[in-house]
Coordinates of C-alpha atoms in Angstrom, one line a residue:
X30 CA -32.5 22.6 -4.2
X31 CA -33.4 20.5 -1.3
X32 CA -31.0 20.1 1.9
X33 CA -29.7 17.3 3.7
X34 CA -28.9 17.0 7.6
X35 CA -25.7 16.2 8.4
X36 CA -25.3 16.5 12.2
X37 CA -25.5 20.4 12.6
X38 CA -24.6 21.6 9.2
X39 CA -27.1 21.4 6.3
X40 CA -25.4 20.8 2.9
X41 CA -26.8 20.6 -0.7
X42 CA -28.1 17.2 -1.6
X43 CA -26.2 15.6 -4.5
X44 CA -27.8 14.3 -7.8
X45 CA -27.4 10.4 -7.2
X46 CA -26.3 10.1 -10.7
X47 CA -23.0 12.4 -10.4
X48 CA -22.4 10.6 -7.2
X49 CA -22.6 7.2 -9.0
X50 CA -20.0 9.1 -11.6
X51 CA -17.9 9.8 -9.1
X52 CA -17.8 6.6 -7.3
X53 CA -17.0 5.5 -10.5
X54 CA -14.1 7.3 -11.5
X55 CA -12.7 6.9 -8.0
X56 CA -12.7 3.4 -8.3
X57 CA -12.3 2.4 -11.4
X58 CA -8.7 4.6 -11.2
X59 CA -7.5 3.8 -7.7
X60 CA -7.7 0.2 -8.6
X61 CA -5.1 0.4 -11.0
X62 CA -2.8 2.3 -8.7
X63 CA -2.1 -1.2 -6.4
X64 CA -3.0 -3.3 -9.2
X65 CA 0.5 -1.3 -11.5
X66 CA 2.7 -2.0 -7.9
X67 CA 1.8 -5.8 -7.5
X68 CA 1.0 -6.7 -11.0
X69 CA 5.1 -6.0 -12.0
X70 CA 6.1 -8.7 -9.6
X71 CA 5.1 -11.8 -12.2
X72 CA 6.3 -9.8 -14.9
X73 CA 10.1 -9.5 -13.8
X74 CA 11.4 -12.3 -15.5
X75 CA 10.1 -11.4 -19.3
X76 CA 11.3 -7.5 -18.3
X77 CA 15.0 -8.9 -17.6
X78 CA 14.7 -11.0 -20.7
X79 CA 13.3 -8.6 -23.2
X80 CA 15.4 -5.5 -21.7
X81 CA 18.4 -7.7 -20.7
X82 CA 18.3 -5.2 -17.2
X83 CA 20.5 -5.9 -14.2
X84 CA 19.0 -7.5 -10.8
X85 CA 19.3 -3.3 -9.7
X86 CA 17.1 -2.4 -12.6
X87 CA 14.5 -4.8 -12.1
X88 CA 14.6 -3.9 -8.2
X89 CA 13.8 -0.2 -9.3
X90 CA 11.0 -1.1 -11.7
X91 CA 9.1 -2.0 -8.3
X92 CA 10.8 0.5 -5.9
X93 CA 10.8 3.7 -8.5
X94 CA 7.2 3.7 -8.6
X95 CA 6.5 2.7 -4.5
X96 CA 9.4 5.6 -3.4
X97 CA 7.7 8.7 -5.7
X98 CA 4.1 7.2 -4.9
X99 CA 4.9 7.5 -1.2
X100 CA 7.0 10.4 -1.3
X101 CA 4.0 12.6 -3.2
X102 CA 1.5 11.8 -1.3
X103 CA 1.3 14.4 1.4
X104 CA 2.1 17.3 -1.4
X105 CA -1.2 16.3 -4.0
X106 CA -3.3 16.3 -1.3
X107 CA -2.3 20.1 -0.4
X108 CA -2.0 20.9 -4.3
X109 CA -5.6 19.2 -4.2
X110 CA -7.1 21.5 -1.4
X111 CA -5.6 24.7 -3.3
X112 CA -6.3 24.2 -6.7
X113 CA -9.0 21.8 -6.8
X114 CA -9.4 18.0 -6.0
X115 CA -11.1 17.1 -9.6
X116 CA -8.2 19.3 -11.3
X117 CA -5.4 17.7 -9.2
X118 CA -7.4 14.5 -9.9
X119 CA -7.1 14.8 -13.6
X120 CA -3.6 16.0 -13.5
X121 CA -3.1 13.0 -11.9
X122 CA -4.9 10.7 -14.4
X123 CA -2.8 12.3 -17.2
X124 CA 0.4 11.5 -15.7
X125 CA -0.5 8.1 -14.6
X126 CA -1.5 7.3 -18.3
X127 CA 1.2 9.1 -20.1
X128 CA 4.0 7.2 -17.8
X129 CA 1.9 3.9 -18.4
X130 CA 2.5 4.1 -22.2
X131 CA 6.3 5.2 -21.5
X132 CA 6.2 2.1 -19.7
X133 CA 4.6 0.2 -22.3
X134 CA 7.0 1.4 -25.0
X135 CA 10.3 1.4 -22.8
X136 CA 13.6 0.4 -24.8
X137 CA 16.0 -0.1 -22.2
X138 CA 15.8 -0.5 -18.4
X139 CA 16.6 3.1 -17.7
X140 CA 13.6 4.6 -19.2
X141 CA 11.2 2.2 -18.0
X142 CA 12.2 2.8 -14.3
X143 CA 12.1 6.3 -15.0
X144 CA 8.7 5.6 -16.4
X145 CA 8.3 4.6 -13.5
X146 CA 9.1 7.0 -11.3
X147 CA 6.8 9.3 -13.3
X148 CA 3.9 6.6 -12.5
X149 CA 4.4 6.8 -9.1
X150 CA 4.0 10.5 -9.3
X151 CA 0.9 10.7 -10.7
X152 CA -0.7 7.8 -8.9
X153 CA 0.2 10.0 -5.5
X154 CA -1.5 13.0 -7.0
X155 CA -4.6 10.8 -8.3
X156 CA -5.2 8.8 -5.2
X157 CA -4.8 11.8 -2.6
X158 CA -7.4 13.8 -4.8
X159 CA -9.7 10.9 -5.0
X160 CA -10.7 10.3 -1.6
X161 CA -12.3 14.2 -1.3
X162 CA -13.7 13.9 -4.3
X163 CA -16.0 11.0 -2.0
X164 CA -16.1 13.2 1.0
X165 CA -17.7 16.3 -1.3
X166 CA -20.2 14.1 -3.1
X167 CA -21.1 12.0 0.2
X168 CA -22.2 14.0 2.9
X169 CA -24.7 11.5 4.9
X170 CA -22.9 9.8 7.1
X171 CA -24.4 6.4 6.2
X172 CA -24.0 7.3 2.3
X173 CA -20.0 8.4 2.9
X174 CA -19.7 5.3 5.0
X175 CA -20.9 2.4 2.3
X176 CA -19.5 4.7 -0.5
X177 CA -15.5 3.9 1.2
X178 CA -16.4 0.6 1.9
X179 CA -16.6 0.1 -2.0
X180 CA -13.6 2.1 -2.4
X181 CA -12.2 -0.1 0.6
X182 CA -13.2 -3.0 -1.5
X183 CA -11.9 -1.9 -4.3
X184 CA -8.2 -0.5 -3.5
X185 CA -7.7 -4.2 -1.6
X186 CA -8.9 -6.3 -4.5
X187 CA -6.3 -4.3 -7.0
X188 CA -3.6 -4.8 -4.5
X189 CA -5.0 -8.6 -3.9
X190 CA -5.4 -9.5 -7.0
X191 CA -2.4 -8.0 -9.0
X192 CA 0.2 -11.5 -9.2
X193 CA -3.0 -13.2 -10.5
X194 CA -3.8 -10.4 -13.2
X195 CA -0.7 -10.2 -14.0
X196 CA 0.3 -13.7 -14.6
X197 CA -2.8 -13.7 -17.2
X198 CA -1.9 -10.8 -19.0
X199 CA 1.8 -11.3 -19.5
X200 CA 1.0 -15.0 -20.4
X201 CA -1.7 -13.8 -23.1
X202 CA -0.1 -10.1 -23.9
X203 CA 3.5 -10.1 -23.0
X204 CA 4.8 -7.8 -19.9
X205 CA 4.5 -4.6 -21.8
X206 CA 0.7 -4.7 -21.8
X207 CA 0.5 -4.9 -18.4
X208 CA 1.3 -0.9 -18.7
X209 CA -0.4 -0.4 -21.7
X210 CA -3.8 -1.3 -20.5
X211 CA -3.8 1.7 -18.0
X212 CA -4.4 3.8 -20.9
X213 CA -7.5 3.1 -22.3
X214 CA -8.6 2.5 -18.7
X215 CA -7.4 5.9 -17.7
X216 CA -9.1 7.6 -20.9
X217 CA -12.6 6.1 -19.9
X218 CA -12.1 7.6 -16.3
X219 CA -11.3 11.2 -17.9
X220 CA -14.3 11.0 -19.9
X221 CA -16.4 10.0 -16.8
X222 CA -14.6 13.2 -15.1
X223 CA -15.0 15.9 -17.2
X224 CA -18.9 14.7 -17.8
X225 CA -19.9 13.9 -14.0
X226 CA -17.1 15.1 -11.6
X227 CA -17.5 18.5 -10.0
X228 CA -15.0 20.5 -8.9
X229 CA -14.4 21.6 -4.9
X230 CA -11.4 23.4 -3.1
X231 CA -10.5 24.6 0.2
X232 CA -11.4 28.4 -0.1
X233 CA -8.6 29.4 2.6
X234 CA -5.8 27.7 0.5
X235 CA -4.2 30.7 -0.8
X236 CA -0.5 29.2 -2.0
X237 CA 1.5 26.5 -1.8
X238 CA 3.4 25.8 0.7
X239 CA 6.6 25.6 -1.0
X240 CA 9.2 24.7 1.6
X241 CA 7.0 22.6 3.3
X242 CA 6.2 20.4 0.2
X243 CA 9.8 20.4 -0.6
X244 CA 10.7 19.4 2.7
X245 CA 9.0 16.5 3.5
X246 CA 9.0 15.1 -0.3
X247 CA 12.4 14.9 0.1
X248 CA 12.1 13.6 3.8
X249 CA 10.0 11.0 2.6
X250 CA 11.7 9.7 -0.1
X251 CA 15.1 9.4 1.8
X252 CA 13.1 7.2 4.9
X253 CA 11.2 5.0 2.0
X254 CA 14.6 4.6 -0.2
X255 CA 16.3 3.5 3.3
X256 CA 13.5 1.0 4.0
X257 CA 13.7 -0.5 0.7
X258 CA 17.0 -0.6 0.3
X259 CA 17.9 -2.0 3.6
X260 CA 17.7 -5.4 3.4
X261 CA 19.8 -5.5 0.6
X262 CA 22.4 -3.0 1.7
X263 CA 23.0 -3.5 4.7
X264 CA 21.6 -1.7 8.1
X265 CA 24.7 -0.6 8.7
X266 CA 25.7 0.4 5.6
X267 CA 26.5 4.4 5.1
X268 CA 24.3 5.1 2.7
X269 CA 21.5 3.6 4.3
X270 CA 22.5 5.3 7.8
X271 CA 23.0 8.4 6.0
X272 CA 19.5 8.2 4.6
X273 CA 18.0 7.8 7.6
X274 CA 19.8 10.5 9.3
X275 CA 19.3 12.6 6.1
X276 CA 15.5 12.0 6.2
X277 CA 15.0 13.0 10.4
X278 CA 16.8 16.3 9.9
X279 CA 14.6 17.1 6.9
X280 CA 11.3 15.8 9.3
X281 CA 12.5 18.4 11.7
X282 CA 13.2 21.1 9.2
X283 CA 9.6 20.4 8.3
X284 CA 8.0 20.7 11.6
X285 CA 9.3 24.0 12.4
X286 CA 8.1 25.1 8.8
X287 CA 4.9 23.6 9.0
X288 CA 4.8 25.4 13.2
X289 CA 5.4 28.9 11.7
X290 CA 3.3 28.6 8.2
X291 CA -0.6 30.1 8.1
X292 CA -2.0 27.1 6.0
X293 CA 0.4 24.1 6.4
X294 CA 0.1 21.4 4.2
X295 CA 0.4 19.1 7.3
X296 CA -1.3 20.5 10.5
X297 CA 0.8 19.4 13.2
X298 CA -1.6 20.0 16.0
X299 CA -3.4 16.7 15.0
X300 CA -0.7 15.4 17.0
X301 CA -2.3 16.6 19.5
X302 CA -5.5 14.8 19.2
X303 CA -5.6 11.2 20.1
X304 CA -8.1 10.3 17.6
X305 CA -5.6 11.0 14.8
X306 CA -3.4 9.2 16.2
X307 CA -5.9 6.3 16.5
X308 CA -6.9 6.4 13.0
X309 CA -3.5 6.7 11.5
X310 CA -2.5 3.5 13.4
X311 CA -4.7 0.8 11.0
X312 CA -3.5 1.7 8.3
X313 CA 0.1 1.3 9.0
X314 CA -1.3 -2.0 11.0
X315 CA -2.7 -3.5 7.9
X316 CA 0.6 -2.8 5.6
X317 CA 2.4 -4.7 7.7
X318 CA 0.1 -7.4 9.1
X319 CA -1.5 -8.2 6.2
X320 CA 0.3 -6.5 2.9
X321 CA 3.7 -7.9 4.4
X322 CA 2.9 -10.9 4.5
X323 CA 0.5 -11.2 1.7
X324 CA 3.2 -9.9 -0.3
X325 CA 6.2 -12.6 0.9
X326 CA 3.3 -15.5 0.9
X327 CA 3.6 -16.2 -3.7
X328 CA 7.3 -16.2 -3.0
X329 CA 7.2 -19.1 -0.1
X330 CA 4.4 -20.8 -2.1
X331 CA 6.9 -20.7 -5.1
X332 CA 10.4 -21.2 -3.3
X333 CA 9.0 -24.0 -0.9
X334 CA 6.2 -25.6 -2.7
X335 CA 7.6 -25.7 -5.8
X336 CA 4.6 -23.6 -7.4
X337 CA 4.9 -21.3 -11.3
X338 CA 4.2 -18.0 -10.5
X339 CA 0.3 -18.7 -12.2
X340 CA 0.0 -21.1 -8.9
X341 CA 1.4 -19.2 -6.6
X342 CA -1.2 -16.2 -7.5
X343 CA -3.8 -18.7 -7.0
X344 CA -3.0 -20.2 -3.7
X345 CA -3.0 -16.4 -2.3
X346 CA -6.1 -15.8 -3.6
X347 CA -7.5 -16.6 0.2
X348 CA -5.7 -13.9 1.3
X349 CA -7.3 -11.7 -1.5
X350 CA -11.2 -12.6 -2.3
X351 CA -12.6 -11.6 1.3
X352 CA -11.5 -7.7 0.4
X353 CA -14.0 -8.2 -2.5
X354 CA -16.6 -9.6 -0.2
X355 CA -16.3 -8.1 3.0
X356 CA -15.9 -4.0 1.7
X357 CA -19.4 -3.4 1.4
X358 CA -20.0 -5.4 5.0
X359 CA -17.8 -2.7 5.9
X360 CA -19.4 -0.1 5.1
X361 CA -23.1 -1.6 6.3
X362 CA -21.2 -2.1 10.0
X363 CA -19.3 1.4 9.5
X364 CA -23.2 2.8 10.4
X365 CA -24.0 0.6 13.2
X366 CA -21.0 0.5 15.2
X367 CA -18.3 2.7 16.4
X368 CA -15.1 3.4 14.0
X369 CA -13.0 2.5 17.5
X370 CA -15.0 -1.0 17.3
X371 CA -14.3 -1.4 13.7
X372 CA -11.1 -0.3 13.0
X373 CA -10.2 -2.8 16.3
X374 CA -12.1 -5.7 15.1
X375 CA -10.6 -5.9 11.9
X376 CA -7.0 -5.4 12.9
X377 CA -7.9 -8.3 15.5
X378 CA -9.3 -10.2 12.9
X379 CA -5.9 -9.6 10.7
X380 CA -3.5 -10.6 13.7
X381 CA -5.8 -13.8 14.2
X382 CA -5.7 -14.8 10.5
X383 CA -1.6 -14.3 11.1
X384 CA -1.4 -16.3 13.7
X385 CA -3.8 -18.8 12.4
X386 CA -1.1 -19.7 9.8
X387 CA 1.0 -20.9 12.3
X388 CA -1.0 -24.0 12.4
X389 CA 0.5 -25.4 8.9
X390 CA 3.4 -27.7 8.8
X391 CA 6.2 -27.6 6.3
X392 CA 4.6 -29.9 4.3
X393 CA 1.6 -28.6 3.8
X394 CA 0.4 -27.2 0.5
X395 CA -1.5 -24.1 0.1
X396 CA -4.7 -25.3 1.5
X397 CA -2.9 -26.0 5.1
X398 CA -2.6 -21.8 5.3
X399 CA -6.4 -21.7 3.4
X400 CA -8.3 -20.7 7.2
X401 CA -5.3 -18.3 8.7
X402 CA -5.6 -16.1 4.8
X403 CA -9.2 -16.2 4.3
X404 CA -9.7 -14.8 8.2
X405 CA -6.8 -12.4 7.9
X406 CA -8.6 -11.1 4.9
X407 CA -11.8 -10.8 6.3
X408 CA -10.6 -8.4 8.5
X409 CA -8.7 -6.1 6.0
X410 CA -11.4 -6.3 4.2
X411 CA -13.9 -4.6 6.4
X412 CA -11.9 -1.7 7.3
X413 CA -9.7 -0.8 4.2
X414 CA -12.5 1.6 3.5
X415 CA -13.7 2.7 7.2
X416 CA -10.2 3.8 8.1
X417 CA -10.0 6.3 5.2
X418 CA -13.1 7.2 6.1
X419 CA -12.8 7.6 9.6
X420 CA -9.0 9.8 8.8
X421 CA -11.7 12.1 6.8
X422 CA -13.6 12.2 9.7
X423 CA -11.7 14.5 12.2
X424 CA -10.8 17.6 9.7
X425 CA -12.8 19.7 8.4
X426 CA -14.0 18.8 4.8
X427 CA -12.4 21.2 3.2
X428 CA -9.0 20.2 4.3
X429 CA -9.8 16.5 3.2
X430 CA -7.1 16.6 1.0
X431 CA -4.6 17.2 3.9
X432 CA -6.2 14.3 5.2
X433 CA -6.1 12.0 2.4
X434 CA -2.3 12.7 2.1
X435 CA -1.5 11.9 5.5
X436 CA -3.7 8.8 5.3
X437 CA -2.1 8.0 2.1
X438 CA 1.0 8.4 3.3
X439 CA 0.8 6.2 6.4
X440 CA 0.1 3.4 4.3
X441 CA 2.7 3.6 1.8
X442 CA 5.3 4.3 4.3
X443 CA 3.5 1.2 6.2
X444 CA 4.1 -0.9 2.6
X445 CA 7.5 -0.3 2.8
X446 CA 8.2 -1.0 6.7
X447 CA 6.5 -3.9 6.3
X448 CA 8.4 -5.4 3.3
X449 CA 11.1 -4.0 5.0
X450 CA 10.5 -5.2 8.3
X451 CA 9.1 -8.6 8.0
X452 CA 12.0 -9.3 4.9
X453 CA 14.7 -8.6 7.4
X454 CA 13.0 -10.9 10.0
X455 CA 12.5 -13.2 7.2
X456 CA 16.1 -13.2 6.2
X457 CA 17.2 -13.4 9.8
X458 CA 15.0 -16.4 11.0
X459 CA 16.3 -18.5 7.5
X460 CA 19.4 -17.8 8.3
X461 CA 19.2 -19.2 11.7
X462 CA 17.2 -21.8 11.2
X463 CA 20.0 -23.2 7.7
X464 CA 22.8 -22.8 10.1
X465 CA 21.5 -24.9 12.9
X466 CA 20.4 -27.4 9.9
X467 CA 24.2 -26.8 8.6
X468 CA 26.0 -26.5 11.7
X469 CA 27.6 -30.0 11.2
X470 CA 29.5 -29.0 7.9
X471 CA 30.9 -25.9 9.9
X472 CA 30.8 -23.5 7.1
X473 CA 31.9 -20.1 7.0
X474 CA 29.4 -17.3 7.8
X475 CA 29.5 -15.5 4.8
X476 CA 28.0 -18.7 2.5
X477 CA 25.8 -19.4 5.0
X478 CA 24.2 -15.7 5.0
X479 CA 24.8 -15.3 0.8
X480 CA 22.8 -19.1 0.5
X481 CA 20.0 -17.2 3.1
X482 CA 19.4 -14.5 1.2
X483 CA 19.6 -16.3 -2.1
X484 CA 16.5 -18.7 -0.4
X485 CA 14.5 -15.1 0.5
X486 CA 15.1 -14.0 -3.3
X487 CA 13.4 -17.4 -4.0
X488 CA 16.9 -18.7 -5.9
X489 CA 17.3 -22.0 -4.0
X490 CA 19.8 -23.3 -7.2
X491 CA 22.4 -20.3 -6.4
X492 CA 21.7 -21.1 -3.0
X493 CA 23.6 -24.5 -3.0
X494 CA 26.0 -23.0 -5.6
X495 CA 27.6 -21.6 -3.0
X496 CA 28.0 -24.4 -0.9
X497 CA 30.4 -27.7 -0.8
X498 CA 29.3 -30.4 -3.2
X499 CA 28.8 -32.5 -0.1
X500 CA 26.2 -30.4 1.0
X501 CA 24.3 -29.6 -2.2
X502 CA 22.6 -33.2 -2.6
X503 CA 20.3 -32.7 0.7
X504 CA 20.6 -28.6 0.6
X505 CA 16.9 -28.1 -1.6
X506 CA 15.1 -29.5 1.7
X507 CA 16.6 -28.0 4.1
X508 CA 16.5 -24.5 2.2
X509 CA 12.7 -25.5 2.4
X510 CA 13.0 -26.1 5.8
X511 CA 14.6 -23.2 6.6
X512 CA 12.1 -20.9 4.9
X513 CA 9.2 -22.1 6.2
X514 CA 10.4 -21.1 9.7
X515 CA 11.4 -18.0 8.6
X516 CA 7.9 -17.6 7.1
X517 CA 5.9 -18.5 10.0
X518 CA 8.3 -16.7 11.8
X519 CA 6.8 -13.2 10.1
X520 CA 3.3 -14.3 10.7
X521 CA 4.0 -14.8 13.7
X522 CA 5.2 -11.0 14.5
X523 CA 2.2 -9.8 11.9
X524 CA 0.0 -11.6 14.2
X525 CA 0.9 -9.6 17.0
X526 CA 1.4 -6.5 15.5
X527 CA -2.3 -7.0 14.1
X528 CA -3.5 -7.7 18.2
X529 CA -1.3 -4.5 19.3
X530 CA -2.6 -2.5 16.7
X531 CA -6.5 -3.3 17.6
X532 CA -5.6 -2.3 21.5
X533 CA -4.0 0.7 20.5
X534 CA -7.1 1.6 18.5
X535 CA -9.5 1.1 21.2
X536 CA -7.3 3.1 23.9
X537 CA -7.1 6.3 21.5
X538 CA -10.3 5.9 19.7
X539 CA -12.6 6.3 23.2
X540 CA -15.3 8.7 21.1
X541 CA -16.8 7.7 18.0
X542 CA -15.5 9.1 14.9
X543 CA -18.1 10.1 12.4
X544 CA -18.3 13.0 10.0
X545 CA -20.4 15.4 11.3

């Protein structure tokens, strides 16, 4: 068997038609895994119809799958390490496609958010064994490097492109095939698995790490239920303040675990090291900078602009096409420049895309925010697959699946913020921005803040349904108004987040990280 060189270790050269398998089976599956959480979003309205579910149920058919996607994320990439990333892999693919047609064939609200739930489950356990299964079949540095900027590519266009997919199949199929179609995907990927995947593990795993799994699943999933639930409860609410108190105990609890433990599923003295720090600042830079916004931009293009949901997945697609385009540029620069170079030019480019949206007016249709999304997406784009990459980078290969799940984890947990984040500024900068419009009708504060956050949900007609008849006839306008400050109010702060982020990364990222 011939060798390659790969810095100073010599590893077996792969057959480049198992590696084309894999890369196969890694993308094909993880682009279904953002395409299921994005793709629900047009489908809300038929769901509520057809299952006659509560505003709380529909909020759950979302959140149930983000919370257990984030919350499991960490866990399948140690399950991965000790029994095997294409096992855990599979696993994963079985539950993903198993909850997809319990999706599909839901009766009530209840089971399809529990459905759900299950979805999000085995998403976390696919997607945290499927970037190892990269790292074990790519071991030249230039090979791994284009091989994640396709996956880079790939995971941002399922993401990018999920309200436009979506709003085709539920207009052709009906909302329930929008699950259903995972299947068939996911039984081509298992085929492609069994006949071209091969199995690795970490041969010092010897057992799970019980305590520690337990500990921060359950940490995890109190700090992502408090982020989504936030905004809608209340900041100061108890349960939300509970939940975040909850979660830091159970962080704690989990560091002096994972201090005392002889193979922790998190190895805490990466904290240590400023490059790990440095690359687990993109990604939580891109979820808000650009998912945060990309996310809240079909729901100002419908609220404001008066666009169908079909529309409004077409006016984003600026925001989404360059992470088709620009992945496999990734991956060519990923060889010929630094990762601290890079990962900073990207998160630059995302903050100057941000704040390039500033320059519409709130009259403009989707064409005045055309330049700020296309540049914003150029810049995800050419590092959604280096910064994977460059996480992998800094462990040894066979913990990439520790890797993977802290990776994993920062960007779901940098989803949620951002939503989080930016929806709360959102809410906050419409709400100033009506009651300065308002402040002549001198109306109490609590229609003014239930007509704000009727304008953020997009519901401008129970907006003014709360207001005096006097005020209703000139109220759509200024709802308008008011939203479009709050909207370039959040690309304002994901401009400079995106800025802040790309200094960071140069700071912490001072030597070149590259698998060696």
């Amino acid at each position: 068997m011939t060798q390659t060189e790969t810095g100073n270790r010599y590893v077996p050269a792969r057959p480049k038609g198992r590696k084309f398998l894999t890369l196969f089976a890694v993308c094909v599956s993880v682009f279904m895994l953002p395409l299921d959480y994005t793709v629900v979003a047009v489908a809300l309205h038929d769901i509520q119809t057809s299952l006659n579910g509560s505003y709380s149920d529909l909020q759950w058919v979302v959140n149930g799958y983000t919370l257990t996607f984030a919350a499991f994320m960490l866990a399948g990439g140690g399950l991965a390490d000790l029994f095997g990333r294409r096992r855990i892999f599979s696993l994963g693919l079985l539950v993903f496609a198993t909850s997809s047609l319990g999706c599909g064939l839901a009766p009530t609200a209840m089971i399809l958010n529990i459905a759900r739930a299950a979805q999000g489950m085995g998403a976390a356990l696919l997607f945290s064994a499927a970037v190892p299964l990269l790292v074990q079949e790519f071991t030249h540095p230039g090979e791994r490097a284009r091989a994640f900027g396709i996956f880079g590519a790939v995971v941002g266009i399922g993401a990018g492109l999920g309200p436009f997919i979506g709003g085709i199949i539920v207009s052709l199929a009906g909302w329930r095939m929008a699950f259903l179609v995972n299947v068939p995907v996911s039984l081509v990927v298992a085929l492609v698995t069994f006949a071209g995947v091969s199995e690795s593990r970490d041969p010092a795993a010897k057992s799970v790490d019980w305590w520690g799994t337990l500990t921060f699943t359950s940490a995890n999933f109190f700090l992502i239920y408090a982020l989504i639930a936030g905004n809608e409860a209340g900041w100061g609410s108890a349960a939300i303040t509970g939940s975040l108190t909850i979660s830091v105990a159970l962080f704690a609890v989990f560091a002096k675990i994972e201090l005392a433990h002889s193979y922790p599923m998190f190895d805490l003295q990466l904290l240590r090291r400023p490059e790990f720090i440095g690359v687990s600042i993109p990604p939580l830079v891109l979820s808000i900078s650009f998912w945060g916004v990309f996310l809240f931009a079909p729901l100002y293009f419908q609220t404001s602009l008066g666009y169908s949901p079909l529309q409004a997945g077409l006016a984003a697609l600026p925001f989404a096409v360059p992470l088709f385009f620009m992945g496999p540029v990734g991956g060519w620069l990923a060889v010929r420049m630094s990762s601290a170079h890079l990962l900073a030019v990207g998160q630059a480019l995302v903050g100057i895309g941000s704040l390039l949206l500033l320059v519409a007016t709130k009259d403009s249709g989707w064409s005045g925010f055309l330049f700020g999304a296309a540049v914003s997406g150029i810049g995800c784009g050419l590092i959604n697959g280096e910064m994977t990459n460059a996480a992998m980078s800094i462990v040894p290969p066979e913990r990439s699946g520790m890797a993977s799940g802290i990776n994993g984890t920062m960007r779901q947990i940098g989803v949620s913020l951002g939503f989080a984040g930016l929806g709360a500024i959102l809410a906050y900068a419409t709400r100033d921005a009506l009651s300065e419009s308002l402040a002549t009708f001198a109306l109490p504060a609590n229609q003014l803040a239930g007509a704000s956050a009727d304008i953020v949900k997009g519901d401008i007609v129970a907006a003014a349904s709360r207001l005096p008849a006097s005020v209703q006839i000139a109220f759509p306008a200024t709802a308008r108004a008011a939203l479009f400050h709050g909207f370039m109010t959040i690309a304002f702060v994901a401009g400079v987040v995106g800025l802040a982020g790309a200094l960071a990364t140069l700071l912490l990222l001072r030597k070149p990280t590259r698998p060696s």
